[in-house]
mmCIF file of C-alpha atoms in Angstrom:
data_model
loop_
_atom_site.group_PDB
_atom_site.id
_atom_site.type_symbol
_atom_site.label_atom_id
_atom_site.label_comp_id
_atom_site.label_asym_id
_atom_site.label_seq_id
_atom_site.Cartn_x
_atom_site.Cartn_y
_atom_site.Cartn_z
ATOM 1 C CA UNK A 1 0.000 0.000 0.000
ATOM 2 C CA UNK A 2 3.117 2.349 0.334
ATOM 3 C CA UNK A 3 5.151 3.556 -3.153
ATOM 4 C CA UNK A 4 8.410 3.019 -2.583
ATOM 5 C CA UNK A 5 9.630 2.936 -6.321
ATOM 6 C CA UNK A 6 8.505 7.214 -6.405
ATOM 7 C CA UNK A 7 7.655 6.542 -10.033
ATOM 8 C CA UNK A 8 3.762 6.141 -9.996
ATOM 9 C CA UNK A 9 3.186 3.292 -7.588
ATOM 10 C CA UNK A 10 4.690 0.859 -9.787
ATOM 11 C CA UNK A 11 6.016 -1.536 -6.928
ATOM 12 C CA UNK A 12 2.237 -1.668 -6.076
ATOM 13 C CA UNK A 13 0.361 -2.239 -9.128
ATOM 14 C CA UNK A 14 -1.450 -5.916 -9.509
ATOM 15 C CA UNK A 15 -1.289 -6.479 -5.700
ATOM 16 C CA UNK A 16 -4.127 -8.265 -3.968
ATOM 17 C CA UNK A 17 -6.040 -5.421 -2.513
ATOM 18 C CA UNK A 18 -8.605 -5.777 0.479
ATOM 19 C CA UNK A 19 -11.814 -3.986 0.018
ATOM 20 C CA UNK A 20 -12.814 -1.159 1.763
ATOM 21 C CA UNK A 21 -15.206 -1.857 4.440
ATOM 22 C CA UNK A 22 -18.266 -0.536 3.663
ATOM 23 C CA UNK A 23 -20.072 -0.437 6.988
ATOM 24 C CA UNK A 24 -16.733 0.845 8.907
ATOM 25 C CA UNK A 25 -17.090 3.703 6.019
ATOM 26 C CA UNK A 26 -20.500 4.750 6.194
ATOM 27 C CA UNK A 27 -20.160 5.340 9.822
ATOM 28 C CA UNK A 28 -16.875 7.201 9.599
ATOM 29 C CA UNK A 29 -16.768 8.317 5.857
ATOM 30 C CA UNK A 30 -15.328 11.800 7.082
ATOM 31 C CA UNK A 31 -12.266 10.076 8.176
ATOM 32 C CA UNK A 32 -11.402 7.831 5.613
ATOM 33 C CA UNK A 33 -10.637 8.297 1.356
ATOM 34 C CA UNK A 34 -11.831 5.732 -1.094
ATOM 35 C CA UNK A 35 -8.975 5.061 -3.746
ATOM 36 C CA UNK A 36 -11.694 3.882 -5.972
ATOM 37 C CA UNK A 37 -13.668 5.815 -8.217
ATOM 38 C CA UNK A 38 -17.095 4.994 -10.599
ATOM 39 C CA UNK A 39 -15.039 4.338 -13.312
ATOM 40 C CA UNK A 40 -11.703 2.564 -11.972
ATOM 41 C CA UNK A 41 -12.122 -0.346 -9.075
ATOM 42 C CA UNK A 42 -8.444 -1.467 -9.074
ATOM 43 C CA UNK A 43 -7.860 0.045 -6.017
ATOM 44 C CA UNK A 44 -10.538 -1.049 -3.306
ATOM 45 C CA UNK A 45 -8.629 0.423 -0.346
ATOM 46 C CA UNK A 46 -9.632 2.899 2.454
ATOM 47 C CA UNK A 47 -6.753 5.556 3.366
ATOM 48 C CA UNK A 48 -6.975 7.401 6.569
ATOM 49 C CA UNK A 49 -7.690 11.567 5.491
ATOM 50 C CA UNK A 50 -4.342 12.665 6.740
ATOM 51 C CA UNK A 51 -2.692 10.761 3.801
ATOM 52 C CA UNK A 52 -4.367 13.013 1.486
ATOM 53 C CA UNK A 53 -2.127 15.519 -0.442
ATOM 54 C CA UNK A 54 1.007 14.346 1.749
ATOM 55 C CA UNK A 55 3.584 14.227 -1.345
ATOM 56 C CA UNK A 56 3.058 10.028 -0.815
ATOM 57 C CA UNK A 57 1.500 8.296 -3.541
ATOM 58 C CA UNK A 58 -0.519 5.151 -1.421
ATOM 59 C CA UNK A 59 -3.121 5.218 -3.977
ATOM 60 C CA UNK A 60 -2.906 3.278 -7.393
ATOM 61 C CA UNK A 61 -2.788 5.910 -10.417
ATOM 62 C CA UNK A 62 -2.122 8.605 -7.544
ATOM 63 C CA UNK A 63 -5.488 9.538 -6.399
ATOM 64 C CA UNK A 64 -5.121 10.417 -3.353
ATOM 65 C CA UNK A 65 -2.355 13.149 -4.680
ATOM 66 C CA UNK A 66 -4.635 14.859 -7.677
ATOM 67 C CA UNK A 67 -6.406 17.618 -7.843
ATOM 68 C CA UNK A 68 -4.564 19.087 -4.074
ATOM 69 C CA UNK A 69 -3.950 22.562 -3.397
ATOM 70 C CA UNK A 70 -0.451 22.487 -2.708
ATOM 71 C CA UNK A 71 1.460 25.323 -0.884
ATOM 72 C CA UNK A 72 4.260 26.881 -2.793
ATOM 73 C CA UNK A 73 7.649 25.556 -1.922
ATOM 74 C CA UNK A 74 9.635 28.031 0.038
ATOM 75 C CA UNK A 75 12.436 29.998 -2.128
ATOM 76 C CA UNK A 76 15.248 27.194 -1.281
ATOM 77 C CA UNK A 77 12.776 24.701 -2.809
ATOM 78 C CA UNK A 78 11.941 23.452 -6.033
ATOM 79 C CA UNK A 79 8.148 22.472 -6.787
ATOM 80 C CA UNK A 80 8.104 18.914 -9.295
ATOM 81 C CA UNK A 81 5.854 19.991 -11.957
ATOM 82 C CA UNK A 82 3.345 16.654 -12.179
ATOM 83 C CA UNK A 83 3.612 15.523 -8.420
ATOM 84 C CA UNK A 84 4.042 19.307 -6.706
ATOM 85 C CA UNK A 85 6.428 17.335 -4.508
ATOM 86 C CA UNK A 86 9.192 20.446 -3.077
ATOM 87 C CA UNK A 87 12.853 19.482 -3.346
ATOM 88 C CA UNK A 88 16.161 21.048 -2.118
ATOM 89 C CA UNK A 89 16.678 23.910 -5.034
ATOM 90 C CA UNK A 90 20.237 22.614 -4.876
ATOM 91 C CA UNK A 91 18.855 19.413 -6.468
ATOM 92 C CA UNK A 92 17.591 21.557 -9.262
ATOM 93 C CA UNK A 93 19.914 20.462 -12.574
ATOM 94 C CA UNK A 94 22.376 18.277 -10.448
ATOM 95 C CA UNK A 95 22.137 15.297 -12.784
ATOM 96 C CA UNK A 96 20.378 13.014 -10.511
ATOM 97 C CA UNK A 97 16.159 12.458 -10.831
ATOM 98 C CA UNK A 98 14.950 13.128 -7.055
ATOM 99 C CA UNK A 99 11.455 14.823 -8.285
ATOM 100 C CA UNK A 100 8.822 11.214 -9.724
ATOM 101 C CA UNK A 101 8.455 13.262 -12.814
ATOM 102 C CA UNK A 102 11.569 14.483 -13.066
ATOM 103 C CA UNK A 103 10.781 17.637 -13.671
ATOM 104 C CA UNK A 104 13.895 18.596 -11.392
ATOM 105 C CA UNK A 105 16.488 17.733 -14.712
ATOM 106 C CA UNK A 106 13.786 19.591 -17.406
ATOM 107 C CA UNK A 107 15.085 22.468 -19.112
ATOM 108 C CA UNK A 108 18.754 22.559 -17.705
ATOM 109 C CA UNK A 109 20.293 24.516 -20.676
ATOM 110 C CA UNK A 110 18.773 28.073 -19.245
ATOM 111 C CA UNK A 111 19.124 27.644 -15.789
ATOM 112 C CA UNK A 112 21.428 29.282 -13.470
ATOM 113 C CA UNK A 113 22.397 26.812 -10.331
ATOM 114 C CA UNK A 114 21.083 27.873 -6.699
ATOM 115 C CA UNK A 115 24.852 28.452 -5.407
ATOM 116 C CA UNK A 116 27.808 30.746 -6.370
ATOM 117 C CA UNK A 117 29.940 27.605 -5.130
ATOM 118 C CA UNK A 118 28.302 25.287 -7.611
ATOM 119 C CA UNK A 119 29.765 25.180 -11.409
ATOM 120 C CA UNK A 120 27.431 24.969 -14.032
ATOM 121 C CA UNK A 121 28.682 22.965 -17.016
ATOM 122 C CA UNK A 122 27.899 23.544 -20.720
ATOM 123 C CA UNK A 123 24.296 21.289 -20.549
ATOM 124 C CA UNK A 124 22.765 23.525 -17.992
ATOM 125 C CA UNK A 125 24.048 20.617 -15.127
ATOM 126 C CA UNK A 126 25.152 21.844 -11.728
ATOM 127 C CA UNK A 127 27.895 19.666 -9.580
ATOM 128 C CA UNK A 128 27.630 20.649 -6.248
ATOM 129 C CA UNK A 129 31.023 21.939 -5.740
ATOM 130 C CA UNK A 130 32.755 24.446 -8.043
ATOM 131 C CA UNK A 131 36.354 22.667 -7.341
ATOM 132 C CA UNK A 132 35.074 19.206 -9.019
ATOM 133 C CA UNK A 133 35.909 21.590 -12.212
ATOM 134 C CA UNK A 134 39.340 20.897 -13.516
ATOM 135 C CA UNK A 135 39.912 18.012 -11.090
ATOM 136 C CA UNK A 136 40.770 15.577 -13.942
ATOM 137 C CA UNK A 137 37.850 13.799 -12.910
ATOM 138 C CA UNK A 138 35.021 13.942 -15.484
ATOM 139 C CA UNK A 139 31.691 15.020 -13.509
ATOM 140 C CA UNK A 140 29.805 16.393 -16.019
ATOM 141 C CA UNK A 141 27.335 14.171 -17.964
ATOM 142 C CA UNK A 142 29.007 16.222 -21.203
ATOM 143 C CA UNK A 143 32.554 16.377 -19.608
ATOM 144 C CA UNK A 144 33.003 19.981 -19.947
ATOM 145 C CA UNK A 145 33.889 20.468 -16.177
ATOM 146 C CA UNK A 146 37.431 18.864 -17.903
ATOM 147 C CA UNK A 147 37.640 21.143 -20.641
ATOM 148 C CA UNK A 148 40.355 24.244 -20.682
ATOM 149 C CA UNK A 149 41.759 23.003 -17.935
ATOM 150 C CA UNK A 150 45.829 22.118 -19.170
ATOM 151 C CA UNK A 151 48.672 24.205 -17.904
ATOM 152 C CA UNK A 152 52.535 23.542 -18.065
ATOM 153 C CA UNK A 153 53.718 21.360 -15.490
ATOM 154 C CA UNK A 154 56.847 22.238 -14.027
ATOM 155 C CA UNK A 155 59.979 20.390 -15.680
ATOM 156 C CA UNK A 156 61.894 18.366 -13.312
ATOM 157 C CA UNK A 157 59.461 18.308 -10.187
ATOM 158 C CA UNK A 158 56.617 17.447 -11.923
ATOM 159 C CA UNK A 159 55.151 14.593 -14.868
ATOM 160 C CA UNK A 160 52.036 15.140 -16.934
ATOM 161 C CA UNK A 161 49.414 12.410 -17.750
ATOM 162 C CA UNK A 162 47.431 11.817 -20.773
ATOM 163 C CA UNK A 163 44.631 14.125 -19.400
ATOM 164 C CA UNK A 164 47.524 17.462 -18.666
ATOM 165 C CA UNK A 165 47.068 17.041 -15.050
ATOM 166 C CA UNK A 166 50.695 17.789 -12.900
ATOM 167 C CA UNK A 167 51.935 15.200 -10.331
ATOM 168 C CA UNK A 168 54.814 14.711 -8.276
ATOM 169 C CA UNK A 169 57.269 13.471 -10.141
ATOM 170 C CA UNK A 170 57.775 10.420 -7.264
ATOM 171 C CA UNK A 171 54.375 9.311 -8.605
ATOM 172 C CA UNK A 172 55.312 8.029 -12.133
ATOM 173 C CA UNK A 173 55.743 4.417 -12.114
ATOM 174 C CA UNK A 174 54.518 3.888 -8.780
ATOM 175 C CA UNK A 175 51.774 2.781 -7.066
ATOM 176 C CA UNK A 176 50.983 3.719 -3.335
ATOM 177 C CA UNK A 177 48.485 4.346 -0.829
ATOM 178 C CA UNK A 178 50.159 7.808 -0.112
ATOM 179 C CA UNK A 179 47.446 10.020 -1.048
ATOM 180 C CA UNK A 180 50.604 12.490 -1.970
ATOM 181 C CA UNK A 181 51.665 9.802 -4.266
ATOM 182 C CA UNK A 182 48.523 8.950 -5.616
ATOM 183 C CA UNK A 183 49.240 9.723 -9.419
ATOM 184 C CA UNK A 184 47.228 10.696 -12.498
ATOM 185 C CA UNK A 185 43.093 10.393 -11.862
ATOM 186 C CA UNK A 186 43.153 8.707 -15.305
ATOM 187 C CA UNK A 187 46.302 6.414 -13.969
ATOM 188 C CA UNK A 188 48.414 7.327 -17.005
ATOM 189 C CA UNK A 189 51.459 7.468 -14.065
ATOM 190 C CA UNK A 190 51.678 3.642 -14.278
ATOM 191 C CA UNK A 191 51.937 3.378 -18.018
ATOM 192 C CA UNK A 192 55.048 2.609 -20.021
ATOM 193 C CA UNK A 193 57.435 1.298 -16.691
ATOM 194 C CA UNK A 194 59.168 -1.842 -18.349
ATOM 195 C CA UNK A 195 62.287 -0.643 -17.742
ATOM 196 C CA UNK A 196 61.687 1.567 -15.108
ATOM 197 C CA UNK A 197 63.399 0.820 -12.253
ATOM 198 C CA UNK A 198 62.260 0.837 -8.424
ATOM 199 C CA UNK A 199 63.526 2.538 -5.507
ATOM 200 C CA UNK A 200 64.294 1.045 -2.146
ATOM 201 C CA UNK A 201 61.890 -0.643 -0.204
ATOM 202 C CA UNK A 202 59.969 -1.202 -3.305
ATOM 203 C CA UNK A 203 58.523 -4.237 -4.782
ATOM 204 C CA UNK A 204 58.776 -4.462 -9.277
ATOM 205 C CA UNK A 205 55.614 -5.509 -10.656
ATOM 206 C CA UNK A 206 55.814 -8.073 -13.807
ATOM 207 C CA UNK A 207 57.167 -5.605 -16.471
ATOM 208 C CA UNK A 208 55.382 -3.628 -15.111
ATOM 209 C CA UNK A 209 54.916 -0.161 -12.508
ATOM 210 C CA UNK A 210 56.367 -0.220 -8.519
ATOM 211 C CA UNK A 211 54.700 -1.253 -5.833
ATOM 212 C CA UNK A 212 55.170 -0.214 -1.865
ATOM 213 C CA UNK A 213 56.270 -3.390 -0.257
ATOM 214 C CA UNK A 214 53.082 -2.768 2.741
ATOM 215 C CA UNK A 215 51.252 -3.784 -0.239
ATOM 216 C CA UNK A 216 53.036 -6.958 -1.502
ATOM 217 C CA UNK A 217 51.300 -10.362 0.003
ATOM 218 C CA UNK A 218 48.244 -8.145 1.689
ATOM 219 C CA UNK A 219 45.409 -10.311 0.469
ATOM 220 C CA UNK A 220 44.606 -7.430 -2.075
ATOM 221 C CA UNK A 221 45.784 -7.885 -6.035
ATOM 222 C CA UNK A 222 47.410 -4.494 -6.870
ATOM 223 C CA UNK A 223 49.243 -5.779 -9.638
ATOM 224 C CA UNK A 224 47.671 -6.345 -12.762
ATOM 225 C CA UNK A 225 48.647 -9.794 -13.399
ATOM 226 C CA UNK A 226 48.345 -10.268 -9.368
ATOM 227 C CA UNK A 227 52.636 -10.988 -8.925
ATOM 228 C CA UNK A 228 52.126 -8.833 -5.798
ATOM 229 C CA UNK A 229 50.572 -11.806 -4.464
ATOM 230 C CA UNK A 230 52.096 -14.747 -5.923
ATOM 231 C CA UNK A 231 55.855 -14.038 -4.382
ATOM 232 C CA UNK A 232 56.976 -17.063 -3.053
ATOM 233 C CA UNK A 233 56.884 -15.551 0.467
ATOM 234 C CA UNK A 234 52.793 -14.945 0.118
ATOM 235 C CA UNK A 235 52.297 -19.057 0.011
ATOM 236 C CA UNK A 236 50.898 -20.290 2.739
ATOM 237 C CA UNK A 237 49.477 -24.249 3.803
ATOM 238 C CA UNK A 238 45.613 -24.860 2.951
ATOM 239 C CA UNK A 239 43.098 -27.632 2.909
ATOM 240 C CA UNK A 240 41.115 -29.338 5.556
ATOM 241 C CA UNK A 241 41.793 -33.075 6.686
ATOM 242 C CA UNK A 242 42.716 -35.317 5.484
ATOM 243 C CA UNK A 243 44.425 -33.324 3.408
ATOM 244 C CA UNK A 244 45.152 -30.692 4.943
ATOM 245 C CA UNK A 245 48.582 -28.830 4.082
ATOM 246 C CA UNK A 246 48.701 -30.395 1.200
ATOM 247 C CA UNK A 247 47.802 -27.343 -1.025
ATOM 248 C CA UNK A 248 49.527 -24.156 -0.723
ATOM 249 C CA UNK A 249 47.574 -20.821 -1.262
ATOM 250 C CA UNK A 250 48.740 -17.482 -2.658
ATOM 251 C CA UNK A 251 47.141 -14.565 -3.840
ATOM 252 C CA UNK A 252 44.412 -15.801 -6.121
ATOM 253 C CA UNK A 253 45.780 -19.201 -6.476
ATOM 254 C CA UNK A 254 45.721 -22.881 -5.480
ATOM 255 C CA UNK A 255 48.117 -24.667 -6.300
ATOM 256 C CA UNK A 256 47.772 -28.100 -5.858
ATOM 257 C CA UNK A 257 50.407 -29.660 -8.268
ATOM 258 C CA UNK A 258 52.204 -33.101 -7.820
ATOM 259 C CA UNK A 259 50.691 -34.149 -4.569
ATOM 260 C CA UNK A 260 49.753 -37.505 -5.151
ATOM 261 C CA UNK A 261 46.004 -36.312 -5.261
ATOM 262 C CA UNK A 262 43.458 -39.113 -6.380
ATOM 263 C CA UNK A 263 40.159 -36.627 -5.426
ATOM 264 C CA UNK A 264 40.065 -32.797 -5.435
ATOM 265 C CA UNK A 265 41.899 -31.544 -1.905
ATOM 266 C CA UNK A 266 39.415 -31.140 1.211
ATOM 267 C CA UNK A 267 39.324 -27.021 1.190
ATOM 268 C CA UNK A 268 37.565 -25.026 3.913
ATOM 269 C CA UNK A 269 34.662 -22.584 2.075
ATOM 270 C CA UNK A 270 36.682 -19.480 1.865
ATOM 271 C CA UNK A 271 39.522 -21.310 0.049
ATOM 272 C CA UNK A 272 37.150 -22.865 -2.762
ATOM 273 C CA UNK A 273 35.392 -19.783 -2.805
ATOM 274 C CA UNK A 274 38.592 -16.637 -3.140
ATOM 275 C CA UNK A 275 40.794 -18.308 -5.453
ATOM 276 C CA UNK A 276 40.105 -17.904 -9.157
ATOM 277 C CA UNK A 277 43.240 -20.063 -10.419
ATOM 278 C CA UNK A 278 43.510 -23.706 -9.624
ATOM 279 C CA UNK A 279 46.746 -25.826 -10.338
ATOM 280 C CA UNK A 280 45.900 -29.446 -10.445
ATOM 281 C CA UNK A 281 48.912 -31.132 -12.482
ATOM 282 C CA UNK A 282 50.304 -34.168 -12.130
ATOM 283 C CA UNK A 283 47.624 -36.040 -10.364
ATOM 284 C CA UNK A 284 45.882 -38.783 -10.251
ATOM 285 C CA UNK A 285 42.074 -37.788 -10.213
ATOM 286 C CA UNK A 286 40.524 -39.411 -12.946
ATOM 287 C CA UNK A 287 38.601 -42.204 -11.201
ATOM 288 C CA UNK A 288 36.816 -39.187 -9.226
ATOM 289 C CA UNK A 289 35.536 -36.663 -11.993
ATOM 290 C CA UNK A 290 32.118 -36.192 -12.756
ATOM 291 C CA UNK A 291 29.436 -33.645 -12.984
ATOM 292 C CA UNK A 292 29.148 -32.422 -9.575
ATOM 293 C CA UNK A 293 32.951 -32.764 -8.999
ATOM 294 C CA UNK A 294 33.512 -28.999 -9.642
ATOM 295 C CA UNK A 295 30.534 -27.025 -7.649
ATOM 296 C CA UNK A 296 29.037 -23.969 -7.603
ATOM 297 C CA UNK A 297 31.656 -23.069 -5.504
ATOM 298 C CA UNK A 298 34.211 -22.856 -7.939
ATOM 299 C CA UNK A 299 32.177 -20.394 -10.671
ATOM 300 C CA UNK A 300 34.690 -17.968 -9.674
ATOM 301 C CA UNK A 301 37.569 -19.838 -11.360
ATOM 302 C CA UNK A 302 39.772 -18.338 -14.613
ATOM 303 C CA UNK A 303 42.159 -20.936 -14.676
ATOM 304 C CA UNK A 304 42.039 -24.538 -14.606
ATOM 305 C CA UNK A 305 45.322 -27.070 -14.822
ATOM 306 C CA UNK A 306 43.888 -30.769 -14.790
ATOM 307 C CA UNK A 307 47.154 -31.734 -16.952
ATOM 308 C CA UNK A 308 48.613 -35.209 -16.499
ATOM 309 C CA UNK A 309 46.006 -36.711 -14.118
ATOM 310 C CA UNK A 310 45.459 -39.693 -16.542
ATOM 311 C CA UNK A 311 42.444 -38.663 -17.800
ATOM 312 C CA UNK A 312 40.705 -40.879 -20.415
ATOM 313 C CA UNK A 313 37.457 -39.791 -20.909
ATOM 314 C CA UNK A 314 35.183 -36.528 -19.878
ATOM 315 C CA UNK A 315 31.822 -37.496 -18.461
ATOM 316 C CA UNK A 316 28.581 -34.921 -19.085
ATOM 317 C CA UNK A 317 28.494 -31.524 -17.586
ATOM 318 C CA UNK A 318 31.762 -32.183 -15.544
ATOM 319 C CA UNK A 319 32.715 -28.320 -16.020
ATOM 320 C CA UNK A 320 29.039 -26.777 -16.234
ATOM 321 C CA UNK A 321 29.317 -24.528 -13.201
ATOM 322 C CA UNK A 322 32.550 -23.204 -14.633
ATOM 323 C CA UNK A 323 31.399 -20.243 -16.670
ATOM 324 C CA UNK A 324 33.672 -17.525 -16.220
ATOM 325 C CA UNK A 325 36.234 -20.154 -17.322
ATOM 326 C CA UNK A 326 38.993 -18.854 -19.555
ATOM 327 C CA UNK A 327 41.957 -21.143 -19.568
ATOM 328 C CA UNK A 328 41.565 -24.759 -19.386
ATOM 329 C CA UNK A 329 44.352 -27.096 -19.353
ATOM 330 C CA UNK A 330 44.303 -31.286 -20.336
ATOM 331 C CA UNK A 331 47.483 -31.677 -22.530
ATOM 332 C CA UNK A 332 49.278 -34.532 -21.062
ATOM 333 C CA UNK A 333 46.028 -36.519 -20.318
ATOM 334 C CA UNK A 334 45.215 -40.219 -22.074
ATOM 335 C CA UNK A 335 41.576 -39.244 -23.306
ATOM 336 C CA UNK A 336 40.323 -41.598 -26.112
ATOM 337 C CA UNK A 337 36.345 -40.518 -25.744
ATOM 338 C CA UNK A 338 34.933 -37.119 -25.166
ATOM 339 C CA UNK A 339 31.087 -37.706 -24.084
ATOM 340 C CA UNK A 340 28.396 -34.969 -25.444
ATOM 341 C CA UNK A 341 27.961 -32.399 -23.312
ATOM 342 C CA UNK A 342 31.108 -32.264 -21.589
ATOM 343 C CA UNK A 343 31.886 -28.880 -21.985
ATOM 344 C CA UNK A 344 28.704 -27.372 -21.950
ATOM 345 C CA UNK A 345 28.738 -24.291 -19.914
ATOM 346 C CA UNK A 346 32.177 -22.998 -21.208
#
């Protein structure tokens, strides 16, 4: 009986409605508002008067918000033209839909925004603070907060990204939590740092940017082929009993290689659930695969090595929960029949 989409009642339409009691409103009609009219009965319900003209649609098709003398909105406030609902003026032209009409983001081009500290860009949109202009950030549904906004940066003590913003020259090639190393907003910093070599207490990406060494083996892939957490010092024992420490886990992987496995490893939730590259080779688990071998636990995996585990034959959906799949791996295997439907899913 309540909207709570703000768009015409839509979350209530084609509910099961109770009638309206007839006898309770005869007796009390003065404090109660039929929804239904002669004409439309889709809405049997009785409102209480004080939801009348209260900016809340409770009715279907918004009866009991037509024809309602509203009050102006004060001069801070902006009336919606269809619902007369009053809004902040400051939402006026911000981009965002706050009136159910939205009337609020109607006619942007020739309005002037509520606040000297707001900047207007070229559609008539206002962001809420003037300094989001020029912050290499694009705000502006038509970017123009980022336009005209270049300058020389100073040679020596200062590199320029892609966009013309200026950053501390200590920022190119590295990435860091120091928010006065933070870099280019479009990240341009980290680009081109093959050869680039790290300072001290620094960690070297795979041919690629410099990391702070807080951030190497933290749980958190920073990065982009994840090396930060797949140093030989990040590995750590996993698995439950029986075969527990059998498996070592770092980063985003399991590796699992060589272990005289006949079954997948016994792994605790967390472990099946956080690791998107699994390293199976040079097992033994043929005897044990089969359709619900690899469970919806493992829909996160990439990567898949099942190479030499003397595979010789695929049974039916064996990978079918595996569809964000991307690299699977059976060279090395002894498979002489390949069943129908074995790789659906992939």
């Amino acid at each position: 009986g309540v909207d709570d989409c703000g768009i015409w009642a839509m979350d209530e339409q084609g509910c099961d409605m109770s009638e309206c009691d007839s006898e309770v409103y005869s007796v009390n009609a003065e404090l109660y508002f039929r929804c239904s009219t002669v004409d439309d009965t889709t809405d049997t319900r009785c409102l209480q008067t004080n939801s009348l003209c209260n900016n809340m649609t409770e009715c279907l098709h918004r009866r009991d918000e037509l024809e309602c003398d509203l009050p102006p909105c004060s001069e801070w406030g902006f009336q919606c033209t269809v619902t007369g609902d009053c809004v902040p003026l400051y939402f006026r032209c911000d981009g965002h839909y706050h009136c159910a009409d939205r009337s609020d983001e109607l006619n942007c081009e020739s309005y002037d925004c509520a606040d000297d500290d707001m900047f207007q860009c070229d559609n008539g949109q206002c962001l809420s603070d003037v300094s989001l202009h020029c912050d290499y950030k694009h705000d502006c549904w038509d970017y123009s907060d980022e336009r005209g906004c270049e300058r020389d940066c100073v040679i020596g003590s200062e590199f320029q990204c892609d966009s013309g913003q200026c950053v501390p020259i200590g920022a190119r090639c590295l990435h860091s939590n120091n928010p006065a190393l933070s870099g280019c907003q479009d990240q341009s910093h980290l680009s081109n740092c093959r050869d680039w070599v790290c300072g001290e207490g620094m960690f070297k990406c795979d041919r690629e940017y410099c990391l702070e060494d807080v951030l190497v083996c933290d749980g958190s892939v920073d990065c982009s082929v994840a090396s930060d957490e797949e140093n030989d010092n990040c590995s750590t024992p996993c698995g439950r009993w029986p075969t527990e420490g059998v498996c070592l886990c770092y980063g985003s992987t399991l590796e699992c290689s060589n272990v005289n496995l006949t079954q997948l490893p016994f792994l605790d939730h967390q472990d099946r659930q956080r690791h998107s590259t699994f390293l199976l080779s040079d097992n033994n688990i043929n005897s044990t695969l089969s359709n619900v071998t690899f469970t919806t636990e493992y829909t996160h995996l990439i990567q898949l090595d099942l190479t030499s585990n003397n595979i010789d034959h695929t049974e039916p959906y064996l990978f079918s929960h595996l569809f964000q799949l991307k690299i699977l791996d059976l060279q090395y295997n002894m498979i002489s029949s390949i069943v129908q439907f074995s790789f659906s899913g992939l």
